[in-house]
Amino acid sequence: MSSSERRSGADDQRRHILAEAVKLLGDVGPSGMSTRAVATAAGVQTPTLYRLFGDKDALLDAVATFGFESYLAEKRAFVPSDDPLEDLRRGWETHVEFGLANPAIYTLMYANLGPERHPAAVIENRAILRGMLDRANAQGLLRVPVDAAIIAIEASTTGAVLHLLAQPEHKRNAHTIRPLRDIVLDALTDPAAPRPANPIADRARSLLAIITPADNTDPLTTTGFTAVEAALLREWLTRIETAHSPQ
């Protein structure tokens, strides 16, 4: 058997284990997610789990990320509108709806976060949120720095969802925490800020904000662009923004 065939077989086995673990998670909740229970559900030996995932924490993170994939797929496919503040509201609603529809996965994802534990799905979700906030910030709509807005939104969304999940199922109503959404977003954003009249200028400005060097790091050159190419791209985007902005 070739090395590629062995890797393919291991990947198939890994996906099978994760699929069975997600089913088990729905049945018994995070408290029942022992390595022995996962191995039994997947029909493998416990040492196989450690060989494929490393340790129990890594296994649980992989299970959470695997179960979170449908949510991430929806967020990745999120098409920005002309109103970044409305996009933030839509993002909030998507997050809350997923948590209430998938309580076991959500609890596994967020109930035990710590300085040394951030599942890959949590990191990716944060990156998507940062992109939304960067776009709002590029239009001058944020009252606070992007990092501060990320902390406030993550704390309020996850805290609210975990609070609802602690209630009896018939009391888990997303509408009850919608005022919190409005309070948080109203505190973080300024809807009255002037906005560019042309969407082309908007998009050019947004991209410029994302690729502007920060902390002595250039996001373009670190991903393979030469310094000359990076400078040219910024110059072109600046010209596009200028050409399409109100005079």
mmCIF file of C-alpha atoms in Angstrom:
data_model
loop_
_atom_site.group_PDB
_atom_site.id
_atom_site.type_symbol
_atom_site.label_atom_id
_atom_site.label_comp_id
_atom_site.label_asym_id
_atom_site.label_seq_id
_atom_site.Cartn_x
_atom_site.Cartn_y
_atom_site.Cartn_z
ATOM 1 C CA MET A 1 0.000 0.000 0.000
ATOM 2 C CA SER A 2 1.367 3.407 -0.970
ATOM 3 C CA SER A 3 1.798 6.258 1.512
ATOM 4 C CA SER A 4 -1.015 8.205 -0.179
ATOM 5 C CA GLU A 5 -3.353 5.214 0.170
ATOM 6 C CA ARG A 6 -2.446 4.921 3.855
ATOM 7 C CA ARG A 7 -3.157 8.625 4.382
ATOM 8 C CA SER A 8 -6.470 8.286 2.557
ATOM 9 C CA GLY A 9 -7.419 5.327 4.729
ATOM 10 C CA ALA A 10 -6.497 7.216 7.889
ATOM 11 C CA ASP A 11 -8.512 10.226 6.742
ATOM 12 C CA ASP A 12 -11.549 8.036 6.056
ATOM 13 C CA GLN A 13 -11.226 6.430 9.474
ATOM 14 C CA ARG A 14 -10.858 9.840 11.090
ATOM 15 C CA ARG A 15 -14.018 11.139 9.404
ATOM 16 C CA HIS A 16 -15.921 8.006 10.430
ATOM 17 C CA ILE A 17 -14.877 8.448 14.052
ATOM 18 C CA LEU A 18 -15.854 12.122 14.028
ATOM 19 C CA ALA A 19 -19.248 11.418 12.455
ATOM 20 C CA GLU A 20 -20.014 8.784 15.075
ATOM 21 C CA ALA A 21 -18.752 11.053 17.846
ATOM 22 C CA VAL A 22 -21.089 13.857 16.736
ATOM 23 C CA LYS A 23 -24.011 11.415 16.857
ATOM 24 C CA LEU A 24 -22.916 10.327 20.338
ATOM 25 C CA LEU A 25 -22.604 13.956 21.396
ATOM 26 C CA GLY A 26 -26.224 14.564 20.425
ATOM 27 C CA ASP A 27 -27.318 11.553 22.476
ATOM 28 C CA VAL A 28 -25.304 11.973 25.669
ATOM 29 C CA GLY A 29 -24.067 15.580 25.627
ATOM 30 C CA PRO A 30 -20.528 16.797 26.326
ATOM 31 C CA SER A 31 -20.424 15.154 29.765
ATOM 32 C CA GLY A 32 -20.714 11.708 28.160
ATOM 33 C CA MET A 33 -17.930 12.259 25.637
ATOM 34 C CA SER A 34 -15.252 9.992 27.050
ATOM 35 C CA THR A 35 -12.626 8.497 24.750
ATOM 36 C CA ARG A 36 -13.945 5.026 25.594
ATOM 37 C CA ALA A 37 -17.499 6.018 24.621
ATOM 38 C CA VAL A 38 -16.303 7.533 21.335
ATOM 39 C CA ALA A 39 -14.199 4.465 20.530
ATOM 40 C CA THR A 40 -17.132 2.157 21.223
ATOM 41 C CA ALA A 41 -19.488 4.240 19.096
ATOM 42 C CA ALA A 42 -17.001 4.238 16.205
ATOM 43 C CA GLY A 43 -16.096 0.549 16.572
ATOM 44 C CA VAL A 44 -12.378 1.162 17.115
ATOM 45 C CA GLN A 45 -9.878 0.654 19.903
ATOM 46 C CA THR A 46 -9.064 3.551 22.217
ATOM 47 C CA PRO A 47 -5.376 3.609 21.138
ATOM 48 C CA THR A 48 -6.596 4.328 17.593
ATOM 49 C CA LEU A 49 -8.153 7.553 18.829
ATOM 50 C CA TYR A 50 -4.892 8.688 20.385
ATOM 51 C CA ARG A 51 -2.954 7.741 17.251
ATOM 52 C CA LEU A 52 -5.285 9.791 15.041
ATOM 53 C CA PHE A 53 -6.036 12.738 17.344
ATOM 54 C CA GLY A 54 -3.210 12.945 19.871
ATOM 55 C CA ASP A 55 -5.111 13.346 23.151
ATOM 56 C CA LYS A 56 -8.627 13.707 24.511
ATOM 57 C CA ASP A 57 -8.703 17.511 24.242
ATOM 58 C CA ALA A 58 -7.600 17.351 20.603
ATOM 59 C CA LEU A 59 -10.271 14.726 19.926
ATOM 60 C CA LEU A 60 -12.999 16.862 21.501
ATOM 61 C CA ASP A 61 -11.841 19.927 19.573
ATOM 62 C CA ALA A 62 -11.931 17.920 16.345
ATOM 63 C CA VAL A 63 -15.440 16.672 17.161
ATOM 64 C CA ALA A 64 -16.626 20.207 17.878
ATOM 65 C CA THR A 65 -15.091 21.567 14.685
ATOM 66 C CA PHE A 66 -16.540 18.694 12.637
ATOM 67 C CA GLY A 67 -19.989 19.347 14.100
ATOM 68 C CA PHE A 68 -19.579 23.105 13.592
ATOM 69 C CA GLU A 69 -18.768 22.689 9.899
ATOM 70 C CA SER A 70 -22.294 23.354 8.637
ATOM 71 C CA TYR A 71 -22.319 26.666 10.492
ATOM 72 C CA LEU A 72 -18.901 27.626 9.141
ATOM 73 C CA ALA A 73 -19.957 26.705 5.612
ATOM 74 C CA GLU A 74 -22.884 29.113 5.924
ATOM 75 C CA LYS A 75 -20.649 31.862 7.296
ATOM 76 C CA ARG A 76 -18.030 31.322 4.565
ATOM 77 C CA ALA A 77 -20.752 31.663 1.932
ATOM 78 C CA PHE A 78 -22.060 34.857 3.550
ATOM 79 C CA VAL A 79 -22.434 37.489 0.814
ATOM 80 C CA PRO A 80 -21.822 40.997 2.174
ATOM 81 C CA SER A 81 -24.539 43.545 1.535
ATOM 82 C CA ASP A 82 -24.087 47.277 1.064
ATOM 83 C CA ASP A 83 -24.802 47.718 4.786
ATOM 84 C CA PRO A 84 -22.053 46.271 7.031
ATOM 85 C CA LEU A 85 -24.104 46.969 10.162
ATOM 86 C CA GLU A 86 -26.970 44.882 8.846
ATOM 87 C CA ASP A 87 -24.434 42.170 8.038
ATOM 88 C CA LEU A 88 -23.313 42.181 11.685
ATOM 89 C CA ARG A 89 -26.939 41.733 12.774
ATOM 90 C CA ARG A 90 -27.354 38.858 10.318
ATOM 91 C CA GLY A 91 -24.150 37.290 11.595
ATOM 92 C CA TRP A 92 -25.398 37.550 15.184
ATOM 93 C CA GLU A 93 -28.681 35.866 14.246
ATOM 94 C CA THR A 94 -26.885 33.043 12.401
ATOM 95 C CA HIS A 95 -24.666 32.410 15.422
ATOM 96 C CA VAL A 96 -27.574 32.314 17.878
ATOM 97 C CA GLU A 97 -29.732 30.138 15.629
ATOM 98 C CA PHE A 98 -26.949 27.569 15.253
ATOM 99 C CA GLY A 99 -26.346 27.451 19.003
ATOM 100 C CA LEU A 100 -30.003 26.886 19.822
ATOM 101 C CA ALA A 101 -30.395 24.260 17.083
ATOM 102 C CA ASN A 102 -27.214 22.386 18.118
ATOM 103 C CA PRO A 103 -26.912 22.727 21.903
ATOM 104 C CA ALA A 104 -24.502 19.838 22.460
ATOM 105 C CA ILE A 105 -22.059 20.944 19.770
ATOM 106 C CA TYR A 106 -22.270 24.574 20.868
ATOM 107 C CA THR A 107 -21.656 23.702 24.506
ATOM 108 C CA LEU A 108 -18.664 21.570 23.558
ATOM 109 C CA MET A 109 -17.357 24.459 21.444
ATOM 110 C CA TYR A 110 -17.722 27.309 23.898
ATOM 111 C CA ALA A 111 -18.368 26.145 27.455
ATOM 112 C CA ASN A 112 -14.741 25.266 28.236
ATOM 113 C CA LEU A 113 -12.670 27.791 26.318
ATOM 114 C CA GLY A 114 -9.428 28.864 27.953
ATOM 115 C CA PRO A 115 -6.057 30.437 27.138
ATOM 116 C CA GLU A 116 -4.752 27.090 25.864
ATOM 117 C CA ARG A 117 -7.966 25.822 24.262
ATOM 118 C CA HIS A 118 -9.381 27.455 21.163
ATOM 119 C CA PRO A 119 -10.763 24.942 18.658
ATOM 120 C CA ALA A 120 -9.988 25.644 15.011
ATOM 121 C CA ALA A 121 -13.647 26.428 14.333
ATOM 122 C CA VAL A 122 -13.673 29.133 17.022
ATOM 123 C CA ILE A 123 -10.578 30.700 15.474
ATOM 124 C CA GLU A 124 -12.101 30.631 11.986
ATOM 125 C CA ASN A 125 -15.382 32.071 13.233
ATOM 126 C CA ARG A 126 -13.446 34.917 14.859
ATOM 127 C CA ALA A 127 -11.632 35.596 11.582
ATOM 128 C CA ILE A 128 -14.973 35.848 9.755
ATOM 129 C CA LEU A 129 -16.270 38.262 12.390
ATOM 130 C CA ARG A 130 -13.088 40.320 12.083
ATOM 131 C CA GLY A 131 -13.658 40.604 8.340
ATOM 132 C CA MET A 132 -17.150 41.991 8.938
ATOM 133 C CA LEU A 133 -15.851 44.478 11.497
ATOM 134 C CA ASP A 134 -12.921 45.507 9.298
ATOM 135 C CA ARG A 135 -15.423 46.403 6.601
ATOM 136 C CA ALA A 136 -17.533 48.445 9.018
ATOM 137 C CA ASN A 137 -14.399 50.117 10.342
ATOM 138 C CA ALA A 138 -13.265 51.005 6.823
ATOM 139 C CA GLN A 139 -16.501 52.970 6.447
ATOM 140 C CA GLY A 140 -15.955 54.792 9.728
ATOM 141 C CA LEU A 141 -18.891 53.038 11.400
ATOM 142 C CA LEU A 142 -17.129 51.653 14.502
ATOM 143 C CA ARG A 143 -16.956 53.636 17.722
ATOM 144 C CA VAL A 144 -14.264 51.329 19.153
ATOM 145 C CA PRO A 145 -11.208 49.472 17.787
ATOM 146 C CA VAL A 146 -11.905 46.253 15.893
ATOM 147 C CA ASP A 147 -10.303 44.053 18.587
ATOM 148 C CA ALA A 148 -12.512 45.595 21.275
ATOM 149 C CA ALA A 149 -15.596 45.044 19.119
ATOM 150 C CA ILE A 150 -14.652 41.386 18.606
ATOM 151 C CA ILE A 151 -14.403 40.826 22.370
ATOM 152 C CA ALA A 152 -17.739 42.539 23.029
ATOM 153 C CA ILE A 153 -19.605 40.627 20.315
ATOM 154 C CA GLU A 154 -18.101 37.237 21.197
ATOM 155 C CA ALA A 155 -18.784 37.726 24.905
ATOM 156 C CA SER A 156 -22.376 38.825 24.351
ATOM 157 C CA THR A 157 -23.302 36.201 21.760
ATOM 158 C CA THR A 158 -21.732 33.183 23.442
ATOM 159 C CA GLY A 159 -22.828 34.284 26.891
ATOM 160 C CA ALA A 160 -26.393 34.802 25.711
ATOM 161 C CA VAL A 161 -26.573 31.455 23.901
ATOM 162 C CA LEU A 162 -25.088 29.525 26.837
ATOM 163 C CA HIS A 163 -27.573 31.286 29.131
ATOM 164 C CA LEU A 164 -30.474 30.191 26.921
ATOM 165 C CA LEU A 165 -29.144 26.634 26.703
ATOM 166 C CA ALA A 166 -29.206 26.472 30.503
ATOM 167 C CA GLN A 167 -32.989 27.066 30.390
ATOM 168 C CA PRO A 168 -35.658 24.418 29.760
ATOM 169 C CA GLU A 169 -35.966 23.808 26.037
ATOM 170 C CA HIS A 170 -39.380 25.470 25.748
ATOM 171 C CA LYS A 171 -37.902 28.726 27.103
ATOM 172 C CA ARG A 172 -35.024 28.922 24.588
ATOM 173 C CA ASN A 173 -36.322 31.749 22.446
ATOM 174 C CA ALA A 174 -33.868 33.767 20.376
ATOM 175 C CA HIS A 175 -36.215 36.767 20.470
ATOM 176 C CA THR A 176 -35.596 37.192 24.199
ATOM 177 C CA ILE A 177 -31.948 38.116 23.618
ATOM 178 C CA ARG A 178 -32.451 40.261 20.521
ATOM 179 C CA PRO A 179 -32.526 43.460 22.653
ATOM 180 C CA LEU A 180 -29.017 42.500 23.832
ATOM 181 C CA ARG A 181 -27.906 42.343 20.197
ATOM 182 C CA ASP A 182 -29.236 45.833 19.554
ATOM 183 C CA ILE A 183 -27.713 47.263 22.745
ATOM 184 C CA VAL A 184 -24.265 45.819 21.971
ATOM 185 C CA LEU A 185 -24.195 46.778 18.291
ATOM 186 C CA ASP A 186 -25.570 50.256 19.011
ATOM 187 C CA ALA A 187 -22.784 50.765 21.569
ATOM 188 C CA LEU A 188 -20.098 49.581 19.150
ATOM 189 C CA THR A 189 -21.245 51.260 15.948
ATOM 190 C CA ASP A 190 -22.342 54.658 14.698
ATOM 191 C CA PRO A 191 -25.054 54.309 12.040
ATOM 192 C CA ALA A 192 -25.063 58.083 11.543
ATOM 193 C CA ALA A 193 -21.467 58.149 10.308
ATOM 194 C CA PRO A 194 -21.191 59.346 6.701
ATOM 195 C CA ARG A 195 -20.896 56.499 4.220
ATOM 196 C CA PRO A 196 -19.353 56.416 0.770
ATOM 197 C CA ALA A 197 -21.948 56.881 -1.929
ATOM 198 C CA ASN A 198 -20.346 54.434 -4.357
ATOM 199 C CA PRO A 199 -20.067 50.683 -3.603
ATOM 200 C CA ILE A 200 -16.890 50.422 -5.708
ATOM 201 C CA ALA A 201 -15.161 52.964 -3.478
ATOM 202 C CA ASP A 202 -16.559 51.102 -0.466
ATOM 203 C CA ARG A 203 -15.041 47.806 -1.540
ATOM 204 C CA ALA A 204 -11.702 49.331 -2.498
ATOM 205 C CA ARG A 205 -11.487 51.081 0.889
ATOM 206 C CA SER A 206 -12.453 47.877 2.700
ATOM 207 C CA LEU A 207 -9.771 45.840 0.942
ATOM 208 C CA LEU A 208 -7.188 48.533 1.588
ATOM 209 C CA ALA A 209 -7.987 48.359 5.298
ATOM 210 C CA ILE A 210 -7.439 44.607 5.306
ATOM 211 C CA ILE A 211 -4.095 44.668 3.451
ATOM 212 C CA THR A 212 -2.591 47.696 5.194
ATOM 213 C CA PRO A 213 0.583 46.733 7.125
ATOM 214 C CA ALA A 214 0.220 46.654 10.894
ATOM 215 C CA ASP A 215 2.668 45.906 13.715
ATOM 216 C CA ASN A 216 5.546 45.840 11.203
ATOM 217 C CA THR A 217 3.827 43.019 9.317
ATOM 218 C CA ASP A 218 2.662 43.294 5.719
ATOM 219 C CA PRO A 219 -0.222 40.856 5.061
ATOM 220 C CA LEU A 220 0.653 40.839 1.351
ATOM 221 C CA THR A 221 4.376 40.121 1.475
ATOM 222 C CA THR A 222 3.850 37.466 4.131
ATOM 223 C CA THR A 223 1.582 35.589 1.713
ATOM 224 C CA GLY A 224 3.950 35.631 -1.270
ATOM 225 C CA PHE A 225 3.655 39.071 -2.868
ATOM 226 C CA THR A 226 6.856 40.973 -3.524
ATOM 227 C CA ALA A 227 7.213 44.423 -1.991
ATOM 228 C CA VAL A 228 6.779 45.979 -5.442
ATOM 229 C CA GLU A 229 3.613 43.962 -6.138
ATOM 230 C CA ALA A 230 2.182 44.896 -2.748
ATOM 231 C CA ALA A 231 2.860 48.589 -3.341
ATOM 232 C CA LEU A 232 1.294 48.447 -6.823
ATOM 233 C CA LEU A 233 -1.849 46.748 -5.519
ATOM 234 C CA ARG A 234 -2.292 49.379 -2.822
ATOM 235 C CA GLU A 235 -1.710 52.154 -5.354
ATOM 236 C CA TRP A 236 -4.327 50.722 -7.720
ATOM 237 C CA LEU A 237 -6.879 50.318 -4.931
ATOM 238 C CA THR A 238 -6.219 53.882 -3.795
ATOM 239 C CA ARG A 239 -6.790 55.122 -7.351
ATOM 240 C CA ILE A 240 -10.031 53.144 -7.602
ATOM 241 C CA GLU A 241 -11.246 54.518 -4.270
ATOM 242 C CA THR A 242 -10.367 58.081 -5.262
ATOM 243 C CA ALA A 243 -11.937 57.792 -8.701
ATOM 244 C CA HIS A 244 -15.250 56.534 -7.332
ATOM 245 C CA SER A 245 -15.532 58.644 -4.178
ATOM 246 C CA PRO A 246 -17.735 61.743 -4.093
ATOM 247 C CA GLN A 247 -15.772 64.852 -5.003
#
